[in-house]
């Protein structure tokens, strides 16, 4: 037709409405004939355009998604570790990185911890030995995996420095450029990283390989160091490095020793270098971090539970309550009542034609994801818990939507740490009592922030009553979609625009 792109877009929009077809046809036919097309050709072209107006966008949209979907499926099947490493680096889509990493573990891919001498600004794939790295404990090659397919357990994924909380590109580049490092003090004076970044690297395991730190043990060998010992030295190292640089301008191994002696700093964690006498000294005697403390540090620093899944610590309670794991949900009978638990992956509150609010929640328990739906009749008592807690127990009725389609119609939600504490201190009867009570809004305000990575209590929202007597849900969206720019975004779950689960 020879029209501009802007005019063509207006016509395309008009084609999307059935009432606009006659108007567009009356505009199109004279222009087509004027440009030399015959009447039969113009009519055939119009038939194509009219059909496009009805379903063309859907077809084009489906085709645009189908190609990368098939490509991604092939890459995940044949080069699983490389594919997941790429997804973790570029972070597309709505799913949080910790869920993608857990999916890799379930495929048998070892997760290799942070290492200041190996980790880069992106996720890397490395060949691994048997037993190296953290991998799903229950992974078994599925029957449908052809024998000629690559073994995913031969390659591990190395965590990236870029995910360390607060680190910038210059610090990542400085760490990579200064490698290899012989000790914590060597790293402190040459890497160019700030003290808070060094402390976060320590608690997240970035120096474990350098100091040969293993898993937590009830018996500690005399003279060995741990993460707490290393962390204890950061303040002294910071003061010493500042003084040494101002005095000498350089920090060679011998210079570091002389500066330490003059300032009274004992570098008990320096490795000896050629020509130097090994330092006398011993570890500080601090207890090693427990597994739970390690995972908590990983979540705080990286936003990932890398060494093990966070819900693993609640396994005894799962067994006591008869929880159904995500991988076993397909075996549950339709309309049966079950309990599921896990880390909140996403909350979504899409617009509904009826105007009623529906909340969709996805939980990850280490074996897969479970989906639950909260309709308005179940939201009043549990919405605060759902939106503002990240470790949840959900009760619901099984709903089947196909051979492999399954979800829960939720009837209750509780904070997993709260139930675990009650079970640990008072037994299973105390847990049953808690779950039998329907919480009021005031109780939600007190318990809404329990162990949710926030020190602030989550206050229940006021119920707005209109002059007509209509009571508005306290969880209605009264603000524009999006997050407050003053609030740091959460990294552990996704919340759809307009959702209260920021």
PDB file of N, CA and C in Angstrom, residues 96-170:
ATOM      1  N   UNK A  96      13.589 -17.275  40.012  1.00  0.00           N
ATOM      2  CA  UNK A  96      14.806 -16.836  40.703  1.00  0.00           C
ATOM      3  C   UNK A  96      15.961 -17.789  40.453  1.00  0.00           C
ATOM      4  N   UNK A  97      17.175 -17.274  40.589  1.00  0.00           N
ATOM      5  CA  UNK A  97      18.362 -18.079  40.301  1.00  0.00           C
ATOM      6  C   UNK A  97      18.459 -19.302  41.202  1.00  0.00           C
ATOM      7  N   UNK A  98      18.020 -19.176  42.445  1.00  0.00           N
ATOM      8  CA  UNK A  98      18.162 -20.310  43.356  1.00  0.00           C
ATOM      9  C   UNK A  98      17.332 -21.501  42.868  1.00  0.00           C
ATOM     10  N   UNK A  99      16.200 -21.246  42.203  1.00  0.00           N
ATOM     11  CA  UNK A  99      15.392 -22.341  41.666  1.00  0.00           C
ATOM     12  C   UNK A  99      16.073 -22.976  40.462  1.00  0.00           C
ATOM     13  N   UNK A 100      16.691 -22.161  39.617  1.00  0.00           N
ATOM     14  CA  UNK A 100      17.407 -22.687  38.449  1.00  0.00           C
ATOM     15  C   UNK A 100      18.581 -23.549  38.907  1.00  0.00           C
ATOM     16  N   UNK A 101      19.285 -23.089  39.945  1.00  0.00           N
ATOM     17  CA  UNK A 101      20.407 -23.860  40.475  1.00  0.00           C
ATOM     18  C   UNK A 101      19.923 -25.175  41.079  1.00  0.00           C
ATOM     19  N   UNK A 102      18.777 -25.152  41.742  1.00  0.00           N
ATOM     20  CA  UNK A 102      18.228 -26.378  42.315  1.00  0.00           C
ATOM     21  C   UNK A 102      17.820 -27.352  41.223  1.00  0.00           C
ATOM     22  N   UNK A 103      17.303 -26.835  40.116  1.00  0.00           N
ATOM     23  CA  UNK A 103      16.957 -27.688  38.979  1.00  0.00           C
ATOM     24  C   UNK A 103      18.205 -28.382  38.445  1.00  0.00           C
ATOM     25  N   UNK A 104      19.323 -27.646  38.406  1.00  0.00           N
ATOM     26  CA  UNK A 104      20.581 -28.250  37.963  1.00  0.00           C
ATOM     27  C   UNK A 104      20.996 -29.381  38.897  1.00  0.00           C
ATOM     28  N   UNK A 105      20.849 -29.170  40.205  1.00  0.00           N
ATOM     29  CA  UNK A 105      21.186 -30.219  41.170  1.00  0.00           C
ATOM     30  C   UNK A 105      20.333 -31.453  40.949  1.00  0.00           C
ATOM     31  N   UNK A 106      19.044 -31.244  40.650  1.00  0.00           N
ATOM     32  CA  UNK A 106      18.151 -32.379  40.426  1.00  0.00           C
ATOM     33  C   UNK A 106      18.504 -33.150  39.163  1.00  0.00           C
ATOM     34  N   UNK A 107      19.242 -32.527  38.250  1.00  0.00           N
ATOM     35  CA  UNK A 107      19.734 -33.217  37.060  1.00  0.00           C
ATOM     36  C   UNK A 107      21.098 -33.857  37.313  1.00  0.00           C
ATOM     37  N   UNK A 108      21.572 -33.793  38.551  1.00  0.00           N
ATOM     38  CA  UNK A 108      22.837 -34.419  38.895  1.00  0.00           C
ATOM     39  C   UNK A 108      24.058 -33.570  38.641  1.00  0.00           C
ATOM     40  N   UNK A 109      23.881 -32.279  38.357  1.00  0.00           N
ATOM     41  CA  UNK A 109      25.022 -31.403  38.075  1.00  0.00           C
ATOM     42  C   UNK A 109      25.605 -30.902  39.392  1.00  0.00           C
ATOM     43  N   UNK A 110      26.875 -31.154  39.670  1.00  0.00           N
ATOM     44  CA  UNK A 110      27.485 -30.645  40.897  1.00  0.00           C
ATOM     45  C   UNK A 110      27.564 -29.121  40.881  1.00  0.00           C
ATOM     46  N   UNK A 111      27.277 -28.515  42.017  1.00  0.00           N
ATOM     47  CA  UNK A 111      27.405 -27.068  42.179  1.00  0.00           C
ATOM     48  C   UNK A 111      28.724 -26.799  42.891  1.00  0.00           C
ATOM     49  N   UNK A 112      29.613 -26.080  42.224  1.00  0.00           N
ATOM     50  CA  UNK A 112      30.941 -25.790  42.757  1.00  0.00           C
ATOM     51  C   UNK A 112      30.914 -24.428  43.433  1.00  0.00           C
ATOM     52  N   UNK A 113      31.389 -24.383  44.663  1.00  0.00           N
ATOM     53  CA  UNK A 113      31.265 -23.182  45.474  1.00  0.00           C
ATOM     54  C   UNK A 113      32.093 -22.012  44.987  1.00  0.00           C
ATOM     55  N   UNK A 114      31.853 -20.880  45.609  1.00  0.00           N
ATOM     56  CA  UNK A 114      32.600 -19.664  45.307  1.00  0.00           C
ATOM     57  C   UNK A 114      34.073 -19.878  45.641  1.00  0.00           C
ATOM     58  N   UNK A 115      34.968 -19.389  44.778  1.00  0.00           N
ATOM     59  CA  UNK A 115      36.411 -19.558  44.979  1.00  0.00           C
ATOM     60  C   UNK A 115      37.118 -18.333  44.410  1.00  0.00           C
ATOM     61  N   UNK A 116      37.841 -17.604  45.260  1.00  0.00           N
ATOM     62  CA  UNK A 116      38.488 -16.365  44.802  1.00  0.00           C
ATOM     63  C   UNK A 116      39.564 -16.633  43.765  1.00  0.00           C
ATOM     64  N   UNK A 117      40.072 -17.858  43.686  1.00  0.00           N
ATOM     65  CA  UNK A 117      41.105 -18.187  42.705  1.00  0.00           C
ATOM     66  C   UNK A 117      40.548 -18.807  41.427  1.00  0.00           C
ATOM     67  N   UNK A 118      39.245 -19.073  41.378  1.00  0.00           N
ATOM     68  CA  UNK A 118      38.664 -19.740  40.206  1.00  0.00           C
ATOM     69  C   UNK A 118      37.440 -19.005  39.666  1.00  0.00           C
ATOM     70  N   UNK A 119      36.540 -18.568  40.536  1.00  0.00           N
ATOM     71  CA  UNK A 119      35.280 -17.960  40.096  1.00  0.00           C
ATOM     72  C   UNK A 119      35.525 -16.713  39.254  1.00  0.00           C
ATOM     73  N   UNK A 120      34.677 -16.515  38.256  1.00  0.00           N
ATOM     74  CA  UNK A 120      34.760 -15.351  37.368  1.00  0.00           C
ATOM     75  C   UNK A 120      33.523 -14.472  37.538  1.00  0.00           C
ATOM     76  N   UNK A 121      33.398 -13.507  36.634  1.00  0.00           N
ATOM     77  CA  UNK A 121      32.235 -12.640  36.645  1.00  0.00           C
ATOM     78  C   UNK A 121      31.012 -13.287  36.038  1.00  0.00           C
ATOM     79  N   UNK A 122      31.160 -14.492  35.502  1.00  0.00           N
ATOM     80  CA  UNK A 122      30.042 -15.255  34.943  1.00  0.00           C
ATOM     81  C   UNK A 122      30.109 -16.669  35.510  1.00  0.00           C
ATOM     82  N   UNK A 123      29.034 -17.424  35.325  1.00  0.00           N
ATOM     83  CA  UNK A 123      29.030 -18.828  35.738  1.00  0.00           C
ATOM     84  C   UNK A 123      29.821 -19.641  34.724  1.00  0.00           C
ATOM     85  N   UNK A 124      30.699 -20.512  35.218  1.00  0.00           N
ATOM     86  CA  UNK A 124      31.556 -21.322  34.361  1.00  0.00           C
ATOM     87  C   UNK A 124      31.250 -22.806  34.531  1.00  0.00           C
ATOM     88  N   UNK A 125      31.538 -23.562  33.474  1.00  0.00           N
ATOM     89  CA  UNK A 125      31.403 -25.016  33.508  1.00  0.00           C
ATOM     90  C   UNK A 125      32.785 -25.620  33.682  1.00  0.00           C
ATOM     91  N   UNK A 126      32.922 -26.562  34.609  1.00  0.00           N
ATOM     92  CA  UNK A 126      34.204 -27.213  34.868  1.00  0.00           C
ATOM     93  C   UNK A 126      34.013 -28.728  34.898  1.00  0.00           C
ATOM     94  N   UNK A 127      35.029 -29.431  34.417  1.00  0.00           N
ATOM     95  CA  UNK A 127      35.029 -30.886  34.591  1.00  0.00           C
ATOM     96  C   UNK A 127      35.250 -31.202  36.061  1.00  0.00           C
ATOM     97  N   UNK A 128      34.562 -32.200  36.556  1.00  0.00           N
ATOM     98  CA  UNK A 128      34.644 -32.523  37.976  1.00  0.00           C
ATOM     99  C   UNK A 128      34.974 -33.991  38.164  1.00  0.00           C
ATOM    100  N   UNK A 129      35.538 -34.284  39.328  1.00  0.00           N
ATOM    101  CA  UNK A 129      35.793 -35.659  39.724  1.00  0.00           C
ATOM    102  C   UNK A 129      34.574 -36.201  40.469  1.00  0.00           C
ATOM    103  N   UNK A 130      34.513 -37.504  40.628  1.00  0.00           N
ATOM    104  CA  UNK A 130      33.400 -38.132  41.336  1.00  0.00           C
ATOM    105  C   UNK A 130      33.355 -37.616  42.772  1.00  0.00           C
ATOM    106  N   UNK A 131      32.185 -37.175  43.193  1.00  0.00           N
ATOM    107  CA  UNK A 131      32.017 -36.686  44.555  1.00  0.00           C
ATOM    108  C   UNK A 131      32.351 -35.229  44.750  1.00  0.00           C
ATOM    109  N   UNK A 132      32.828 -34.552  43.724  1.00  0.00           N
ATOM    110  CA  UNK A 132      33.189 -33.149  43.858  1.00  0.00           C
ATOM    111  C   UNK A 132      31.952 -32.272  43.707  1.00  0.00           C
ATOM    112  N   UNK A 133      31.872 -31.201  44.507  1.00  0.00           N
ATOM    113  CA  UNK A 133      30.761 -30.265  44.405  1.00  0.00           C
ATOM    114  C   UNK A 133      29.533 -30.738  45.161  1.00  0.00           C
ATOM    115  N   UNK A 134      28.507 -29.885  45.165  1.00  0.00           N
ATOM    116  CA  UNK A 134      27.250 -30.180  45.844  1.00  0.00           C
ATOM    117  C   UNK A 134      26.215 -30.561  44.802  1.00  0.00           C
ATOM    118  N   UNK A 135      25.652 -31.756  44.913  1.00  0.00           N
ATOM    119  CA  UNK A 135      24.676 -32.204  43.928  1.00  0.00           C
ATOM    120  C   UNK A 135      23.491 -32.840  44.630  1.00  0.00           C
ATOM    121  N   UNK A 136      22.413 -32.972  43.893  1.00  0.00           N
ATOM    122  CA  UNK A 136      21.216 -33.574  44.460  1.00  0.00           C
ATOM    123  C   UNK A 136      21.501 -34.971  44.980  1.00  0.00           C
ATOM    124  N   UNK A 137      21.164 -35.214  46.232  1.00  0.00           N
ATOM    125  CA  UNK A 137      21.514 -36.494  46.850  1.00  0.00           C
ATOM    126  C   UNK A 137      20.708 -37.660  46.295  1.00  0.00           C
ATOM    127  N   UNK A 138      19.553 -37.359  45.695  1.00  0.00           N
ATOM    128  CA  UNK A 138      18.685 -38.447  45.240  1.00  0.00           C
ATOM    129  C   UNK A 138      18.672 -38.601  43.727  1.00  0.00           C
ATOM    130  N   UNK A 139      19.632 -37.954  43.017  1.00  0.00           N
ATOM    131  CA  UNK A 139      19.572 -37.994  41.560  1.00  0.00           C
ATOM    132  C   UNK A 139      19.955 -39.369  41.039  1.00  0.00           C
ATOM    133  N   UNK A 140      19.100 -39.896  40.171  1.00  0.00           N
ATOM    134  CA  UNK A 140      19.357 -41.146  39.467  1.00  0.00           C
ATOM    135  C   UNK A 140      19.011 -40.904  38.007  1.00  0.00           C
ATOM    136  N   UNK A 141      19.864 -41.395  37.099  1.00  0.00           N
ATOM    137  CA  UNK A 141      19.600 -41.194  35.674  1.00  0.00           C
ATOM    138  C   UNK A 141      18.231 -41.760  35.325  1.00  0.00           C
ATOM    139  N   UNK A 142      17.323 -40.950  34.774  1.00  0.00           N
ATOM    140  CA  UNK A 142      15.972 -41.444  34.457  1.00  0.00           C
ATOM    141  C   UNK A 142      15.989 -42.475  33.348  1.00  0.00           C
ATOM    142  N   UNK A 143      14.968 -43.313  33.316  1.00  0.00           N
ATOM    143  CA  UNK A 143      14.888 -44.378  32.321  1.00  0.00           C
ATOM    144  C   UNK A 143      14.807 -43.834  30.901  1.00  0.00           C
ATOM    145  N   UNK A 144      14.199 -42.627  30.756  1.00  0.00           N
ATOM    146  CA  UNK A 144      14.000 -42.098  29.411  1.00  0.00           C
ATOM    147  C   UNK A 144      15.269 -41.482  28.836  1.00  0.00           C
ATOM    148  N   UNK A 145      16.335 -41.366  29.647  1.00  0.00           N
ATOM    149  CA  UNK A 145      17.570 -40.759  29.155  1.00  0.00           C
ATOM    150  C   UNK A 145      18.314 -41.770  28.293  1.00  0.00           C
ATOM    151  N   UNK A 146      18.475 -41.507  26.985  1.00  0.00           N
ATOM    152  CA  UNK A 146      19.182 -42.455  26.112  1.00  0.00           C
ATOM    153  C   UNK A 146      20.616 -42.682  26.575  1.00  0.00           C
ATOM    154  N   UNK A 147      21.118 -43.875  26.315  1.00  0.00           N
ATOM    155  CA  UNK A 147      22.469 -44.222  26.764  1.00  0.00           C
ATOM    156  C   UNK A 147      23.524 -43.335  26.132  1.00  0.00           C
ATOM    157  N   UNK A 148      23.272 -42.854  24.898  1.00  0.00           N
ATOM    158  CA  UNK A 148      24.279 -42.047  24.211  1.00  0.00           C
ATOM    159  C   UNK A 148      24.285 -40.588  24.651  1.00  0.00           C
ATOM    160  N   UNK A 149      23.338 -40.198  25.516  1.00  0.00           N
ATOM    161  CA  UNK A 149      23.289 -38.815  25.988  1.00  0.00           C
ATOM    162  C   UNK A 149      24.458 -38.553  26.926  1.00  0.00           C
ATOM    163  N   UNK A 150      24.991 -37.316  26.929  1.00  0.00           N
ATOM    164  CA  UNK A 150      26.109 -36.993  27.821  1.00  0.00           C
ATOM    165  C   UNK A 150      25.707 -37.142  29.286  1.00  0.00           C
ATOM    166  N   UNK A 151      26.654 -37.591  30.098  1.00  0.00           N
ATOM    167  CA  UNK A 151      26.420 -37.717  31.533  1.00  0.00           C
ATOM    168  C   UNK A 151      26.534 -36.331  32.164  1.00  0.00           C
ATOM    169  N   UNK A 152      25.439 -35.770  32.723  1.00  0.00           N
ATOM    170  CA  UNK A 152      25.507 -34.413  33.261  1.00  0.00           C
ATOM    171  C   UNK A 152      26.401 -34.286  34.480  1.00  0.00           C
ATOM    172  N   UNK A 153      26.676 -35.410  35.168  1.00  0.00           N
ATOM    173  CA  UNK A 153      27.461 -35.328  36.392  1.00  0.00           C
ATOM    174  C   UNK A 153      28.951 -35.150  36.130  1.00  0.00           C
ATOM    175  N   UNK A 154      29.390 -35.201  34.873  1.00  0.00           N
ATOM    176  CA  UNK A 154      30.818 -35.008  34.571  1.00  0.00           C
ATOM    177  C   UNK A 154      31.215 -33.546  34.621  1.00  0.00           C
ATOM    178  N   UNK A 155      30.233 -32.657  34.583  1.00  0.00           N
ATOM    179  CA  UNK A 155      30.523 -31.229  34.546  1.00  0.00           C
ATOM    180  C   UNK A 155      29.800 -30.530  35.695  1.00  0.00           C
ATOM    181  N   UNK A 156      30.498 -29.604  36.330  1.00  0.00           N
ATOM    182  CA  UNK A 156      29.904 -28.823  37.409  1.00  0.00           C
ATOM    183  C   UNK A 156      29.778 -27.365  37.018  1.00  0.00           C
ATOM    184  N   UNK A 157      28.992 -26.629  37.779  1.00  0.00           N
ATOM    185  CA  UNK A 157      28.789 -25.201  37.551  1.00  0.00           C
ATOM    186  C   UNK A 157      29.458 -24.434  38.683  1.00  0.00           C
ATOM    187  N   UNK A 158      30.400 -23.584  38.326  1.00  0.00           N
ATOM    188  CA  UNK A 158      31.109 -22.765  39.312  1.00  0.00           C
ATOM    189  C   UNK A 158      30.345 -21.467  39.553  1.00  0.00           C
ATOM    190  N   UNK A 159      30.083 -21.159  40.825  1.00  0.00           N
ATOM    191  CA  UNK A 159      29.358 -19.939  41.159  1.00  0.00           C
ATOM    192  C   UNK A 159      30.133 -18.700  40.732  1.00  0.00           C
ATOM    193  N   UNK A 160      29.394 -17.632  40.462  1.00  0.00           N
ATOM    194  CA  UNK A 160      29.975 -16.405  39.917  1.00  0.00           C
ATOM    195  C   UNK A 160      30.228 -15.367  41.005  1.00  0.00           C
ATOM    196  N   UNK A 161      31.327 -14.631  40.851  1.00  0.00           N
ATOM    197  CA  UNK A 161      31.619 -13.519  41.753  1.00  0.00           C
ATOM    198  C   UNK A 161      30.593 -12.404  41.613  1.00  0.00           C
ATOM    199  N   UNK A 162      29.979 -12.293  40.441  1.00  0.00           N
ATOM    200  CA  UNK A 162      29.052 -11.189  40.181  1.00  0.00           C
ATOM    201  C   UNK A 162      27.811 -11.246  41.058  1.00  0.00           C
ATOM    202  N   UNK A 163      27.505 -12.407  41.651  1.00  0.00           N
ATOM    203  CA  UNK A 163      26.313 -12.519  42.485  1.00  0.00           C
ATOM    204  C   UNK A 163      26.570 -12.165  43.941  1.00  0.00           C
ATOM    205  N   UNK A 164      27.812 -11.835  44.292  1.00  0.00           N
ATOM    206  CA  UNK A 164      28.108 -11.422  45.663  1.00  0.00           C
ATOM    207  C   UNK A 164      27.419 -10.089  45.934  1.00  0.00           C
ATOM    208  N   UNK A 165      26.707 -10.011  47.010  1.00  0.00           N
ATOM    209  CA  UNK A 165      25.925  -8.815  47.339  1.00  0.00           C
ATOM    210  C   UNK A 165      26.823  -7.579  47.439  1.00  0.00           C
ATOM    211  N   UNK A 166      26.508  -6.550  46.660  1.00  0.00           N
ATOM    212  CA  UNK A 166      27.216  -5.277  46.742  1.00  0.00           C
ATOM    213  C   UNK A 166      28.465  -5.161  45.903  1.00  0.00           C
ATOM    214  N   UNK A 167      28.913  -6.248  45.260  1.00  0.00           N
ATOM    215  CA  UNK A 167      30.142  -6.187  44.470  1.00  0.00           C
ATOM    216  C   UNK A 167      29.874  -5.450  43.162  1.00  0.00           C
ATOM    217  N   UNK A 168      30.892  -4.734  42.654  1.00  0.00           N
ATOM    218  CA  UNK A 168      30.735  -4.036  41.377  1.00  0.00           C
ATOM    219  C   UNK A 168      31.670  -4.635  40.335  1.00  0.00           C
ATOM    220  N   UNK A 169      31.509  -4.199  39.094  1.00  0.00           N
ATOM    221  CA  UNK A 169      32.287  -4.770  37.991  1.00  0.00           C
ATOM    222  C   UNK A 169      33.781  -4.543  38.180  1.00  0.00           C
ATOM    223  N   UNK A 170      34.153  -3.376  38.709  1.00  0.00           N
ATOM    224  CA  UNK A 170      35.572  -3.074  38.908  1.00  0.00           C
ATOM    225  C   UNK A 170      36.190  -4.025  39.932  1.00  0.00           C
TER     226      UNK A 170
END
